[in-house]
Coordinates of N, CA, C and O in Angstrom, one line a residue:
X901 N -46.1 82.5 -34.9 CA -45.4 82.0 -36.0 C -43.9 82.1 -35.7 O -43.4 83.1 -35.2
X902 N -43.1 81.0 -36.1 CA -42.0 80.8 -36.2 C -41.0 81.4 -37.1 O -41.5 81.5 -38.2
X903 N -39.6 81.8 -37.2 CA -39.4 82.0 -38.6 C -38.0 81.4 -38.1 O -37.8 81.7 -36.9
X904 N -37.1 80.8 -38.7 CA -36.2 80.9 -38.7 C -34.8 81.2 -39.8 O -34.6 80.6 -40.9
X905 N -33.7 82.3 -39.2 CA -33.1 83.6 -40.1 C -31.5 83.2 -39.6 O -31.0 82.8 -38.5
X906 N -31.0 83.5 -40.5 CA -29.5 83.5 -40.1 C -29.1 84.0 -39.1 O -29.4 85.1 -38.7
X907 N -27.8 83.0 -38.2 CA -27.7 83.7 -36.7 C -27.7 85.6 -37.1 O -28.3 86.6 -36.6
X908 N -26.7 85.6 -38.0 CA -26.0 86.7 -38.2 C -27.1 88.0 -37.8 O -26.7 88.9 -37.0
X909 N -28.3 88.0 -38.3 CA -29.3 88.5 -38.3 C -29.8 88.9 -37.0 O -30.7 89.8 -37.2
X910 N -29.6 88.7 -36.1 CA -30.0 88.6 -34.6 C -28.7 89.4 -34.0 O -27.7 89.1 -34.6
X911 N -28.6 90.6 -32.8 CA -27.7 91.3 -32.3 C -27.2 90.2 -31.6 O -28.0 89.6 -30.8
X912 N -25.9 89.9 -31.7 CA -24.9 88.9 -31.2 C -24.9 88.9 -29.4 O -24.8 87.8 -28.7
X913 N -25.1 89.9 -28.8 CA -25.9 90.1 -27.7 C -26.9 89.0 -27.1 O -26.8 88.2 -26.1
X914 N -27.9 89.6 -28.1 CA -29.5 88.8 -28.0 C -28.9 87.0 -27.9 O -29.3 86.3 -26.9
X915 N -28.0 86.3 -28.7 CA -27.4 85.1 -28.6 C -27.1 84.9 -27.1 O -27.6 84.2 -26.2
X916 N -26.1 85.8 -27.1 CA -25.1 85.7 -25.7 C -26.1 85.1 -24.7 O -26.2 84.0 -24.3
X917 N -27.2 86.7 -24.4 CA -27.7 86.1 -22.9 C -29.0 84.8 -23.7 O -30.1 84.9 -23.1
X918 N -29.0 84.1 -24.5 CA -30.0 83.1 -24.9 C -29.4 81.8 -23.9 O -29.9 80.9 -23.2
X919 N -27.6 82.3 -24.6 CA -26.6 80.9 -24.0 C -26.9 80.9 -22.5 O -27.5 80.0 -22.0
X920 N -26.5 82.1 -21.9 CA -26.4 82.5 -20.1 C -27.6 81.3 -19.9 O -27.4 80.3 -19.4
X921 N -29.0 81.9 -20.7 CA -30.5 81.7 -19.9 C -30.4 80.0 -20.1 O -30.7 79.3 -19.2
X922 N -29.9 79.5 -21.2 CA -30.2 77.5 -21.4 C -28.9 77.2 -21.0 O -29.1 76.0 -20.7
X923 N -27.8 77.6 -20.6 CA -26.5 77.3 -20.4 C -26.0 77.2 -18.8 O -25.8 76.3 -18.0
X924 N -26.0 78.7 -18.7 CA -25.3 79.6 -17.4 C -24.1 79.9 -17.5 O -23.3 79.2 -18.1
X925 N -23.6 81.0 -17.0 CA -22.5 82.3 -17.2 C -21.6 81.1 -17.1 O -20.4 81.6 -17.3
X926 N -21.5 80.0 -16.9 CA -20.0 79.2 -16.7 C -19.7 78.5 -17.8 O -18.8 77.7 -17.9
X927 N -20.4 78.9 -18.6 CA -20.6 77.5 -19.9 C -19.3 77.5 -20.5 O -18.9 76.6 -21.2
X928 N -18.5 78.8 -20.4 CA -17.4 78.8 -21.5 C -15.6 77.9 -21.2 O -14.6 77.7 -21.9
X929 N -16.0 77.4 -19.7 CA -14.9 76.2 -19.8 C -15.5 74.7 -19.9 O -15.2 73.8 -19.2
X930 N -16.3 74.7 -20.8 CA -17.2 73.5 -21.3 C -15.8 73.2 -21.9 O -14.8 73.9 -22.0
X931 N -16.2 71.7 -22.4 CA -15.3 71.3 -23.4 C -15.2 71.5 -24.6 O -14.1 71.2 -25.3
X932 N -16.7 72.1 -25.1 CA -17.0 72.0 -26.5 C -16.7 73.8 -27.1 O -16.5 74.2 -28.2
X933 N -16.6 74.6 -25.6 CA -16.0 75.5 -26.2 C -14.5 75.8 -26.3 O -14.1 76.8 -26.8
X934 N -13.7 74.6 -25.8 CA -12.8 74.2 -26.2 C -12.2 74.1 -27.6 O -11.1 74.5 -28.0
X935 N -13.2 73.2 -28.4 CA -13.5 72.7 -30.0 C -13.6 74.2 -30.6 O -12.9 74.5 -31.6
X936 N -14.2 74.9 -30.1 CA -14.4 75.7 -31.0 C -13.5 77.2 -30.8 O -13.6 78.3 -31.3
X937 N -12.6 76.6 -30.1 CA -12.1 78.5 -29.7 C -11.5 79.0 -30.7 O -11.0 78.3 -31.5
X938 N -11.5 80.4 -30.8 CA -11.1 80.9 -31.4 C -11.5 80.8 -33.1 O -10.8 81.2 -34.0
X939 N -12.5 80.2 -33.3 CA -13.3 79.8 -34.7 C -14.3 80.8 -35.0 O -14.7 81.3 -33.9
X940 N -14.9 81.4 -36.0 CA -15.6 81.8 -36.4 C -17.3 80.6 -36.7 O -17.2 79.6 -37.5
X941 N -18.5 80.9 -35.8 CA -19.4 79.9 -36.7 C -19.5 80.1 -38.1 O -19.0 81.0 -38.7
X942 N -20.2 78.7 -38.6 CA -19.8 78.8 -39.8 C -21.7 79.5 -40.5 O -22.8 78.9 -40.7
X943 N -21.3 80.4 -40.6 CA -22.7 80.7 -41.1 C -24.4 80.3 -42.0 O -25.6 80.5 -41.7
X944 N -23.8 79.7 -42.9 CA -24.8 79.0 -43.6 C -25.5 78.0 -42.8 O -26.6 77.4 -43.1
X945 N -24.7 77.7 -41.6 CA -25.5 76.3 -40.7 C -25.6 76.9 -39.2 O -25.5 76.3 -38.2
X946 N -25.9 78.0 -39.4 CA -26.4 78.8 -38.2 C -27.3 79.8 -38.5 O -27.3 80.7 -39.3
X947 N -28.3 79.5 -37.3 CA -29.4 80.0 -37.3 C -30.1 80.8 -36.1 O -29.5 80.7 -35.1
X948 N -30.7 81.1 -36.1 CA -31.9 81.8 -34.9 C -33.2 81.7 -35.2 O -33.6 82.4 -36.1
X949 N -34.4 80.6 -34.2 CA -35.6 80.9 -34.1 C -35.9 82.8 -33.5 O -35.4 83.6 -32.7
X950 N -36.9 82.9 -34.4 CA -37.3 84.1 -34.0 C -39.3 84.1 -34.4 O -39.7 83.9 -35.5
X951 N -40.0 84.4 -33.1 CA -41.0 85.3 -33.3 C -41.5 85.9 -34.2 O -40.7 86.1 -35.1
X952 N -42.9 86.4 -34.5 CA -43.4 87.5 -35.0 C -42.8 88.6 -35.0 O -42.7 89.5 -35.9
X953 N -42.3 88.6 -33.7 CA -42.1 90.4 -33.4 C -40.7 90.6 -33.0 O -40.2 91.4 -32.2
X954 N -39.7 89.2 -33.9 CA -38.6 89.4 -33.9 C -37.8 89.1 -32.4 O -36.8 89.7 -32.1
X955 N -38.3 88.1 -31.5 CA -37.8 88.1 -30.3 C -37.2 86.8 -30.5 O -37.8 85.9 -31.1
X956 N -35.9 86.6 -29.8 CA -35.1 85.6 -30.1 C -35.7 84.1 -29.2 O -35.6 84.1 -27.9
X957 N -36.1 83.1 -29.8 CA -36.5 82.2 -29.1 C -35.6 81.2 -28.8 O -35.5 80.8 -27.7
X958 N -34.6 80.7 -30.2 CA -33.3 79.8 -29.8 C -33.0 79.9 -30.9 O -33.6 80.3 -31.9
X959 N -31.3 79.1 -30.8 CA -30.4 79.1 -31.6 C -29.4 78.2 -32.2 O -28.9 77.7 -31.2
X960 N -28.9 77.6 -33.0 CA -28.2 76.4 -33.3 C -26.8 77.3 -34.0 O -27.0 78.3 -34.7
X961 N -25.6 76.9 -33.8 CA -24.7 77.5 -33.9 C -23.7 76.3 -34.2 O -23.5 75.5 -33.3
X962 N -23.0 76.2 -35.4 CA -22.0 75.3 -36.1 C -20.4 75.7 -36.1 O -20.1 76.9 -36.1
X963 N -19.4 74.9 -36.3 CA -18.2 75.1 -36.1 C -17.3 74.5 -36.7 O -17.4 73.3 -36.7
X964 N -16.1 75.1 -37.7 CA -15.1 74.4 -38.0 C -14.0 73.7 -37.1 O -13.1 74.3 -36.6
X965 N -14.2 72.1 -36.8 CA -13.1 71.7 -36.5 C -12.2 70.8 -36.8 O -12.0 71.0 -38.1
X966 N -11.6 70.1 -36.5 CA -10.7 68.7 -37.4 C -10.8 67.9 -35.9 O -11.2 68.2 -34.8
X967 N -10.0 66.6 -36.4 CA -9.4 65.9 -36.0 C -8.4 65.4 -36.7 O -8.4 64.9 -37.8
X968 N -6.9 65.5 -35.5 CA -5.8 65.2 -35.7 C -5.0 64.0 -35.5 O -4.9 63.6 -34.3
X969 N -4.6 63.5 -36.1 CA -3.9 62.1 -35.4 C -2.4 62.6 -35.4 O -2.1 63.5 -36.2
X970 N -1.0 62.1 -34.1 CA -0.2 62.3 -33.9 C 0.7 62.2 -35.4 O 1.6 63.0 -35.5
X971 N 0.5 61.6 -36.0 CA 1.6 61.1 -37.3 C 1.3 62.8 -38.8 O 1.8 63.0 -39.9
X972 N 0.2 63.7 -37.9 CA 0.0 64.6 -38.7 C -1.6 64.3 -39.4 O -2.4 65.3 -39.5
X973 N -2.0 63.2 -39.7 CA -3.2 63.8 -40.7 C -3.9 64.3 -39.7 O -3.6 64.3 -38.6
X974 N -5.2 64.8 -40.3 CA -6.1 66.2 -40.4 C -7.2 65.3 -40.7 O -7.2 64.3 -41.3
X975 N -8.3 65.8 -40.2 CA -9.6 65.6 -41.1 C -10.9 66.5 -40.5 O -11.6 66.3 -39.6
X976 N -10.9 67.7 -41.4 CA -12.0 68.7 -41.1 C -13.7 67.8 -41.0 O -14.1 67.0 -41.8
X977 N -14.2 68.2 -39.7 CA -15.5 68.1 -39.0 C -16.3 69.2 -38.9 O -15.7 70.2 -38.7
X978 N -17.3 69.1 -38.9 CA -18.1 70.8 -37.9 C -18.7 70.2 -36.7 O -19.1 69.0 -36.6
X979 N -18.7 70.9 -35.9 CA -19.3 70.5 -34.4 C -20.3 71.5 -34.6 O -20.2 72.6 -35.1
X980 N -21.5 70.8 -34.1 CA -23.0 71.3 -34.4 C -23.3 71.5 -32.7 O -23.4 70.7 -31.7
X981 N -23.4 73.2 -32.7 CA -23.9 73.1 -31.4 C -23.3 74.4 -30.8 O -22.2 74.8 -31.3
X982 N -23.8 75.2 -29.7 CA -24.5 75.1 -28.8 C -26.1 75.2 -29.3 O -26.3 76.2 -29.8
X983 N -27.2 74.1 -29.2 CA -28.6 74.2 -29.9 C -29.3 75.0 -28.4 O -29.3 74.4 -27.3
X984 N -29.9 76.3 -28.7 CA -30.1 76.7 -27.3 C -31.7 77.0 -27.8 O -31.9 77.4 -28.9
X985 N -33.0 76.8 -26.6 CA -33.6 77.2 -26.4 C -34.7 78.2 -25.3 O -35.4 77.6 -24.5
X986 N -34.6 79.6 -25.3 CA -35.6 79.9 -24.2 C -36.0 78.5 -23.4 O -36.2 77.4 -23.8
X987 N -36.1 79.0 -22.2 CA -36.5 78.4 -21.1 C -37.6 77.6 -21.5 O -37.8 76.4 -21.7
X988 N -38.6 79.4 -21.5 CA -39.7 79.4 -21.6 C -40.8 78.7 -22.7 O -42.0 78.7 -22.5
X989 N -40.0 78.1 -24.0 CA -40.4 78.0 -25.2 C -39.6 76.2 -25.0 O -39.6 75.5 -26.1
X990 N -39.1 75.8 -24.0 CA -38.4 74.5 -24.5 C -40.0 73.9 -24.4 O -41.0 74.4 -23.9
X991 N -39.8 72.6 -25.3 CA -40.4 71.4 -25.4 C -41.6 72.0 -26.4 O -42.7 71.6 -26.2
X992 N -41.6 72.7 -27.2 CA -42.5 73.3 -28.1 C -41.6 72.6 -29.7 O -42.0 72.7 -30.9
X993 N -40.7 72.0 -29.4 CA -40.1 71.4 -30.7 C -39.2 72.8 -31.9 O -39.3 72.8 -33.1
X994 N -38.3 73.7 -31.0 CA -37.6 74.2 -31.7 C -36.4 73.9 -31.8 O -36.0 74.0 -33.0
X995 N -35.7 73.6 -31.0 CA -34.6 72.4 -30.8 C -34.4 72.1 -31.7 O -33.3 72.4 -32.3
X996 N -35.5 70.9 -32.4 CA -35.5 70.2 -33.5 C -35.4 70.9 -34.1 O -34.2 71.0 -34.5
X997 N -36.3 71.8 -34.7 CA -36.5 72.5 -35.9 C -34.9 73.2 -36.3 O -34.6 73.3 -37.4
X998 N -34.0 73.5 -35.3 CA -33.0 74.3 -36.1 C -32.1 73.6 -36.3 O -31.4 73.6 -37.3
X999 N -31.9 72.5 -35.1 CA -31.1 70.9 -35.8 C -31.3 70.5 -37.0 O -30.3 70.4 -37.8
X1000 N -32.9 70.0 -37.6 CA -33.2 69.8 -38.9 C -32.9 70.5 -39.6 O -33.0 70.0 -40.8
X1001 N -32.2 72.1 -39.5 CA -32.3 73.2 -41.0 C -30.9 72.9 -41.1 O -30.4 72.8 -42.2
X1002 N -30.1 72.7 -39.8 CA -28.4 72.9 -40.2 C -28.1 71.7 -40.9 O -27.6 71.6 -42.0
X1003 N -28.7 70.6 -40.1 CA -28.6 69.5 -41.4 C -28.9 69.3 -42.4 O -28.3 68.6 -43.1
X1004 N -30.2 70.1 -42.8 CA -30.6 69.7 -44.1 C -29.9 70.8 -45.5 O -30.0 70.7 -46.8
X1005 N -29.3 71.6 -44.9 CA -27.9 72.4 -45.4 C -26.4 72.0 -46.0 O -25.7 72.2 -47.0
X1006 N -26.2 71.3 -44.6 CA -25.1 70.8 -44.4 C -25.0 69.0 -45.2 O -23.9 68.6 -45.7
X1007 N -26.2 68.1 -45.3 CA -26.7 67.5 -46.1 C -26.8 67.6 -47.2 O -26.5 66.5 -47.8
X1008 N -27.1 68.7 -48.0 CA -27.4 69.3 -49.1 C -26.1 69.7 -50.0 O -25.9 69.5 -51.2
X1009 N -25.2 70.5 -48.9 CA -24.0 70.2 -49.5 C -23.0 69.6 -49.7 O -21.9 69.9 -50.3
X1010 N -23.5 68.6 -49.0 CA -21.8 67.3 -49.1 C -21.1 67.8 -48.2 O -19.9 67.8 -48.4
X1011 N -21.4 68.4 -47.1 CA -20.6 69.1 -45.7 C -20.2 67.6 -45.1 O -20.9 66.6 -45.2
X1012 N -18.7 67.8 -44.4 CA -17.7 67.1 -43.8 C -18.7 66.7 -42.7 O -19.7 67.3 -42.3
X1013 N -18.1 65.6 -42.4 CA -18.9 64.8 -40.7 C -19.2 65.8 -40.2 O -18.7 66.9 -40.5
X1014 N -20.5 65.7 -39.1 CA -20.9 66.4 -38.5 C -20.7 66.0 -36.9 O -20.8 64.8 -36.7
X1015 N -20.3 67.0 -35.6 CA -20.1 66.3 -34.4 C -21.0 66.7 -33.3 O -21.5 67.8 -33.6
X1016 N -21.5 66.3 -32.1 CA -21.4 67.1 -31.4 C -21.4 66.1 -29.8 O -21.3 64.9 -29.6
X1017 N -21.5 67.1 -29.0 CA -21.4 66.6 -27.7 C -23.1 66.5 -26.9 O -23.5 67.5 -26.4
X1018 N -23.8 65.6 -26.9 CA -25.1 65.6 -26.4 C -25.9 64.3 -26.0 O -25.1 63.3 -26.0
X1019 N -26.8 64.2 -25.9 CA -27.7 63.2 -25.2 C -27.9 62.2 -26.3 O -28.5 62.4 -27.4
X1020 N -27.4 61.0 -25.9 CA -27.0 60.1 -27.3 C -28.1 59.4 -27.6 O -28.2 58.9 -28.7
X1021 N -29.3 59.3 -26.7 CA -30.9 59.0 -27.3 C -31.7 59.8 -28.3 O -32.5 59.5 -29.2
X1022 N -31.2 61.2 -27.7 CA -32.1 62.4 -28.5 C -31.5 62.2 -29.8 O -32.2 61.9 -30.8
X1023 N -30.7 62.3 -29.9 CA -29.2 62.6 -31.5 C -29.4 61.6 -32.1 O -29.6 61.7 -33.3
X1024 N -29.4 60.5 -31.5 CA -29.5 59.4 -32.5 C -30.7 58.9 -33.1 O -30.8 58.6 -34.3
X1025 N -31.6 58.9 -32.2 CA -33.0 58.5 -32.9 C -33.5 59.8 -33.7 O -34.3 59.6 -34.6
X1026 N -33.2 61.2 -33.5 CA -34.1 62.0 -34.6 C -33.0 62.9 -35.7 O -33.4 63.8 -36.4
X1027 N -31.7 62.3 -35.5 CA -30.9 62.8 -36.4 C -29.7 62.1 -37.0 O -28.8 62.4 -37.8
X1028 N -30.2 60.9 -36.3 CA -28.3 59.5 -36.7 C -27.3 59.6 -36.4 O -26.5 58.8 -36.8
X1029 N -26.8 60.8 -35.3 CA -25.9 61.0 -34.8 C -25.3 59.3 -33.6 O -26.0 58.6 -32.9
X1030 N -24.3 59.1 -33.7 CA -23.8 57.9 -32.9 C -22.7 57.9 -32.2 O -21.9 58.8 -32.6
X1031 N -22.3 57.2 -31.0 CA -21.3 57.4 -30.5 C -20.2 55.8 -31.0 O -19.2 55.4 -30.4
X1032 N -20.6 55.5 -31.8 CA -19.5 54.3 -32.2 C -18.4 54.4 -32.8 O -17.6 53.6 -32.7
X1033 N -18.3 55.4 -33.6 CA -16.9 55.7 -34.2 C -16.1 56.6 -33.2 O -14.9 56.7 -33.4
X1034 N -16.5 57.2 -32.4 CA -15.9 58.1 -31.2 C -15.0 57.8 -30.3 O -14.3 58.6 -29.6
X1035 N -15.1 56.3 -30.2 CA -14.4 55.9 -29.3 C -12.7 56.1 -28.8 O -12.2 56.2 -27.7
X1036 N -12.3 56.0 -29.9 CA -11.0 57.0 -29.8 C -10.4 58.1 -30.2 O -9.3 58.1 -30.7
X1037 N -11.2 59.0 -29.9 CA -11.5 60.5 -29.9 C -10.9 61.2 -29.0 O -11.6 61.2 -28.0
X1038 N -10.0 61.8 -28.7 CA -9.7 62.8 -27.2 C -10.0 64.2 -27.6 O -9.7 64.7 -28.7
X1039 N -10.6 64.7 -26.6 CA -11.4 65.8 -26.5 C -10.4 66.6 -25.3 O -9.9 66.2 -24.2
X1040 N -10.3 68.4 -26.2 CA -9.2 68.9 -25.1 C -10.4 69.3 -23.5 O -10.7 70.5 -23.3
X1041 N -10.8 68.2 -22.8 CA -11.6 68.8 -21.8 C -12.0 67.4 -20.7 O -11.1 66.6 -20.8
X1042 N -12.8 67.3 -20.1 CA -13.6 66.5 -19.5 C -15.1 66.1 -20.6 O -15.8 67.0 -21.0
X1043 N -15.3 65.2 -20.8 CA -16.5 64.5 -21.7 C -17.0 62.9 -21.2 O -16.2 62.0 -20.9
X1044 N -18.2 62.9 -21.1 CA -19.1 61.6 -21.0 C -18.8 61.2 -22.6 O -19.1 61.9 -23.6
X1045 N -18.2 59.8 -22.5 CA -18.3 59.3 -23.8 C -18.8 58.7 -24.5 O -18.5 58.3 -25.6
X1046 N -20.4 58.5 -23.5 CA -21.7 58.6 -24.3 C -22.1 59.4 -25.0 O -22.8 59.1 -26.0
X1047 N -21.7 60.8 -24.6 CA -22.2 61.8 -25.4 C -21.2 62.4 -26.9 O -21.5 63.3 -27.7
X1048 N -20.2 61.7 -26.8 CA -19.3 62.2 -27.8 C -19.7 61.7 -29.3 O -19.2 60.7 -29.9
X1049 N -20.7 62.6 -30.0 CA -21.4 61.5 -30.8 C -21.0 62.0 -32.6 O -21.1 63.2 -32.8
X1050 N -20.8 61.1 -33.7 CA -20.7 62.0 -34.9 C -21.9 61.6 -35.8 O -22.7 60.7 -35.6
X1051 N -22.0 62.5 -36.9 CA -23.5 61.6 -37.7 C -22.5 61.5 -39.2 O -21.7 62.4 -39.4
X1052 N -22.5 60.4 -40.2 CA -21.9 59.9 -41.3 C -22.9 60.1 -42.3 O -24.1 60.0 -41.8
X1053 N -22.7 60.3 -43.5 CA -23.2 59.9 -44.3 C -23.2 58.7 -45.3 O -22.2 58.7 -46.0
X1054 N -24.3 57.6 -45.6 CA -23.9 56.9 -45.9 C -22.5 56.7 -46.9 O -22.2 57.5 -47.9
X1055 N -21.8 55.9 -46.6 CA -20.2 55.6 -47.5 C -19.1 56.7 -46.6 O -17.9 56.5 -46.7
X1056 N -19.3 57.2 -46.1 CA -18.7 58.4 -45.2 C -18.1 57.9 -44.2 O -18.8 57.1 -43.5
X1057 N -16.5 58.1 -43.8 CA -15.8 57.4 -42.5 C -15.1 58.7 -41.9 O -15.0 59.8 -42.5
X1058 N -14.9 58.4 -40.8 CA -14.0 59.4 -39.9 C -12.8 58.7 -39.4 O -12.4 57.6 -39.8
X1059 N -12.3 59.5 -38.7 CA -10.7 58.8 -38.1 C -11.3 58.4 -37.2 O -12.1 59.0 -36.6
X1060 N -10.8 57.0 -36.8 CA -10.7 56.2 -35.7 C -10.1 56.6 -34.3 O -10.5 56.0 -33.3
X1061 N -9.3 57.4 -34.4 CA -8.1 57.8 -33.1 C -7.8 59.2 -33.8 O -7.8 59.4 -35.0
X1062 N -7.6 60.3 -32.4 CA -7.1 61.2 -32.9 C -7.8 62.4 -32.1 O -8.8 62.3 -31.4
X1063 N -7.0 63.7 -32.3 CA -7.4 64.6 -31.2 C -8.2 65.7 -31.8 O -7.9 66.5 -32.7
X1064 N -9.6 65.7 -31.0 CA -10.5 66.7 -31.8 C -9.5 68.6 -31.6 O -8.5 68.8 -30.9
X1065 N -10.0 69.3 -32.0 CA -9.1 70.9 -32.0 C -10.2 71.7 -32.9 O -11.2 71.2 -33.4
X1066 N -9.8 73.0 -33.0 CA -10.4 73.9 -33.0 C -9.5 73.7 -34.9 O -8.5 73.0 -35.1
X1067 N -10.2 74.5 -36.0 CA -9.4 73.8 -36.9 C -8.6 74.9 -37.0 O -8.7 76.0 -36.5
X1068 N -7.3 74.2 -38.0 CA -5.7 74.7 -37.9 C -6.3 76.0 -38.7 O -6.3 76.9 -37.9
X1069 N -6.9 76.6 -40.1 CA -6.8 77.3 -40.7 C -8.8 77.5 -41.0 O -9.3 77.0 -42.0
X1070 N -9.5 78.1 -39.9 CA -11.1 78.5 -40.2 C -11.3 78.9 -41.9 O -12.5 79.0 -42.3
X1071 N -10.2 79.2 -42.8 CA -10.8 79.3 -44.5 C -10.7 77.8 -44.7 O -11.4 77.5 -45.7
X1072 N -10.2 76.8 -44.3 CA -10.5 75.5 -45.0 C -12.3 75.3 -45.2 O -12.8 75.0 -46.2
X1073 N -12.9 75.6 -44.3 CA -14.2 76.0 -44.2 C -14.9 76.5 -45.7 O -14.8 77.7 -45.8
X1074 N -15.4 76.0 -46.8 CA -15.9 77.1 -47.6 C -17.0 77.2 -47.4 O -17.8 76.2 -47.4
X1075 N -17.3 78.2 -47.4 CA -19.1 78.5 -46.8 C -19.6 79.0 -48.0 O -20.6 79.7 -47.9
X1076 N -19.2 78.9 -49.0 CA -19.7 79.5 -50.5 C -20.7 78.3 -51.1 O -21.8 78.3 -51.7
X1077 N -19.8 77.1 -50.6 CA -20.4 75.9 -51.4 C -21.9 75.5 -50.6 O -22.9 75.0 -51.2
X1078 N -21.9 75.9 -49.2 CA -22.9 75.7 -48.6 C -24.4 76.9 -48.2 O -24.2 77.9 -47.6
X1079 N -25.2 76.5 -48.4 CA -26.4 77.4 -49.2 C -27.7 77.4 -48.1 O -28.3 76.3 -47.8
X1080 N -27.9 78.4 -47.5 CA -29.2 78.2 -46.2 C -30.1 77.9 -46.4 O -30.2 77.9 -47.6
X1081 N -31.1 77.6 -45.9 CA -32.4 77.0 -46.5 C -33.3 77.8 -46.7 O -34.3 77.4 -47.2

């Protein structure tokens, strides 16, 4: 049996080496942890698969960021992600399962565009995530710009141009309005 529990709930540890094991010790000049430095996850949309017996199987982990255009505006995003799963346990469909909970959260409460960096077949067909509004997006890193992908809600627009960042002030964030499943 499955359960899935707020990251918070899991020894921050137990995450770490989850990332090392789906990742590897190098992951942290990624680009995406670029997006997120210095940010706090945003809790209500992070989670941990766990076991029976409490053993961490994978994890989905969410982020305040914006995008900036040079003339000054702003527009708060979350970057959804690092989604990690045991080795051992990939292709058992947990992946999905913690993708589905952050969205259906994040869904639930009128949460700002959602981003992330990943495999633009997987994202798009089982979550709507797209790479068509991204196109003029700069990212502080190296990125395939197939994978630079966001998901909208219907009526929902993002900026066209402009530079993704880590966001200016992590309380723009309110995590009160948003409620775990």
């Amino acid at each position: 049996m499955i359960n899935l529990v707020p990251i918070a709930s899991v020894p921050a540890s137990s995450v770490e080496q989850l990332l090392d094991l789906a990742f590897g010790t190098d992951r942290h000049g990624r680009t995406a942890y670029r997006l997120r430095e210095g940010m706090r996850a945003i809790p209500a949309l992070s989670f941990a698969a766990v076991d029976a017996d409490g053993d961490l199987l994978g994890s989905i982990q969410c982020w305040p960021i914006e995008i900036a255009t040079p003339s000054g505006e702003v527009e708060p995003l979350i970057l959804v992600g690092p989604v990690a799963v045991r080795p051992d346990r990939q292709r058992d469909g947990l992946g999905r399962k913690l993708v589905e909970a952050a969205l259906e959260v994040a869904d639930r409460s009128g949460a700002e565009p959602m981003m992330l960096i990943g495999d633009s077949d997987y994202y798009g067909r089982f979550f709507g995530f797209m790479a068509d509004a991204t196109a003029g997006w700069q990212v502080p890193g190296p990125v395939d710009r197939d994978r630079l992908l966001v998901r909208l809600h219907p009526g929902q627009q993002v900026m066209a141009e402009g530079l993704l960042r880590p966001r200016s002030l992590a309380a723009r964030t309110d995590d009160r309005q948003l409620r775990p499943v």
